[in-house]
XYZ file of C-alpha atoms in Angstrom:
142
model
C 47.025 -64.457 74.309
C 49.800 -66.874 73.711
C 48.386 -69.760 75.894
C 45.049 -69.444 74.080
C 46.603 -69.513 70.600
C 48.578 -72.567 71.380
C 45.893 -74.453 72.990
C 43.135 -73.749 70.551
C 43.218 -76.424 67.764
C 42.128 -75.393 64.217
C 38.697 -76.644 63.029
C 39.442 -76.834 59.509
C 41.932 -78.713 57.435
C 44.279 -76.256 55.580
C 42.946 -75.168 52.270
C 44.966 -76.277 49.196
C 46.677 -73.855 46.890
C 44.784 -72.444 44.127
C 46.010 -73.489 40.454
C 45.312 -71.359 37.507
C 43.439 -73.049 34.567
C 45.642 -73.336 31.385
C 45.299 -71.081 28.767
C 43.600 -72.496 25.619
C 45.698 -72.284 22.562
C 42.755 -72.729 19.761
C 38.932 -72.141 20.031
C 36.596 -74.985 21.722
C 39.663 -76.628 23.107
C 38.655 -75.587 26.564
C 35.123 -75.105 27.554
C 32.887 -74.473 30.503
C 29.467 -75.719 31.219
C 26.840 -74.894 33.508
C 22.984 -74.929 33.904
C 20.530 -72.060 34.210
C 17.313 -73.405 35.950
C 14.071 -72.290 37.671
C 13.322 -70.290 34.350
C 9.575 -69.506 33.568
C 8.179 -71.897 31.017
C 8.831 -70.753 27.497
C 7.360 -73.261 24.713
C 8.043 -75.907 27.390
C 11.629 -75.004 27.957
C 12.356 -74.410 31.588
C 16.475 -74.634 31.788
C 19.276 -73.724 29.567
C 22.665 -75.591 29.110
C 25.389 -72.816 28.942
C 28.691 -73.897 27.250
C 31.409 -71.228 26.951
C 34.527 -71.247 24.838
C 37.472 -69.965 26.951
C 39.601 -69.098 24.203
C 37.174 -66.787 22.314
C 34.590 -66.089 25.159
C 32.066 -67.442 22.357
C 28.819 -69.132 23.979
C 26.114 -71.537 22.958
C 22.854 -71.776 24.729
C 21.011 -75.166 24.593
C 17.371 -74.855 25.557
C 16.041 -77.749 27.797
C 12.468 -78.772 28.836
C 14.037 -79.496 32.431
C 17.190 -80.214 34.151
C 19.055 -82.924 32.330
C 20.457 -86.260 33.533
C 24.096 -86.890 33.247
C 23.521 -88.945 30.113
C 21.156 -86.273 28.518
C 23.622 -83.551 29.274
C 26.622 -85.614 27.386
C 24.111 -86.137 24.569
C 23.517 -82.233 24.256
C 27.222 -81.690 24.098
C 28.096 -84.128 21.776
C 25.031 -82.897 19.374
C 25.264 -79.456 19.775
C 29.096 -78.819 20.528
C 31.290 -81.572 19.907
C 29.600 -82.411 16.647
C 30.166 -78.776 15.184
C 33.570 -78.207 16.576
C 35.683 -80.931 18.064
C 36.463 -82.722 21.116
C 37.894 -80.414 23.795
C 40.786 -80.929 25.657
C 39.284 -80.001 28.961
C 35.717 -79.123 30.529
C 35.380 -77.133 33.506
C 31.919 -77.537 35.605
C 30.515 -77.305 39.068
C 29.752 -80.314 40.982
C 26.179 -80.943 40.118
C 24.948 -84.481 39.806
C 25.008 -83.934 36.105
C 28.803 -83.410 36.062
C 30.064 -86.201 38.659
C 28.619 -89.153 37.219
C 30.071 -92.451 35.714
C 29.051 -91.195 32.185
C 31.579 -88.161 32.662
C 34.344 -90.217 33.906
C 33.705 -91.839 30.365
C 35.106 -88.515 28.989
C 38.591 -89.304 30.275
C 38.752 -92.281 27.853
C 37.985 -89.781 25.000
C 41.026 -87.974 26.338
C 39.047 -85.101 27.616
C 40.138 -83.593 30.991
C 37.018 -82.983 33.323
C 37.785 -80.364 35.965
C 35.273 -79.650 38.791
C 35.222 -76.408 40.421
C 35.639 -76.246 44.504
C 32.711 -76.113 46.445
C 31.240 -72.562 46.997
C 34.069 -71.184 44.322
C 32.206 -69.997 41.108
C 35.294 -68.297 40.463
C 36.625 -71.369 39.060
C 34.049 -71.411 36.057
C 33.935 -67.333 35.967
C 33.364 -67.057 32.520
C 30.415 -69.282 32.136
C 28.958 -67.879 35.462
C 29.660 -64.356 33.872
C 27.559 -65.495 30.870
C 24.822 -66.606 32.884
C 24.587 -63.171 34.609
C 24.201 -61.526 31.198
C 21.848 -64.183 29.847
C 19.650 -63.728 33.318
C 19.872 -59.893 32.959
C 18.462 -60.082 29.148
C 15.812 -62.549 29.868
C 14.644 -60.338 32.881
C 14.260 -57.445 30.153
C 11.857 -59.580 28.199
């Protein structure tokens, strides 16, 4: 009824507008990163850092002994991605503790924009999430 509609106050703040990510113009200029965790132990590796190029959909899988800290994650990216290609313009990641620390704020000083996905919205980093689905399906086969 109209009385109830006027007297009930909303419990949530209005959601912000979704803004599409920019379209990359060259390979490895815009990347998405995320972790695959809780994997069975394989030669001491239990975690994978997944990096996806949003331009070409190419991906790199970095095997890890366990879930990395923010510093270790940055070191892996420099060693395996940035060294072979170049510094990206943008990195998209979830809000994991590895991606929201002061170390990642240092990427801004290098001219890299770090975009964090909204909470409970994996669609923001959908290309990376899709590659993780494919990787998990592949790993289940073996």
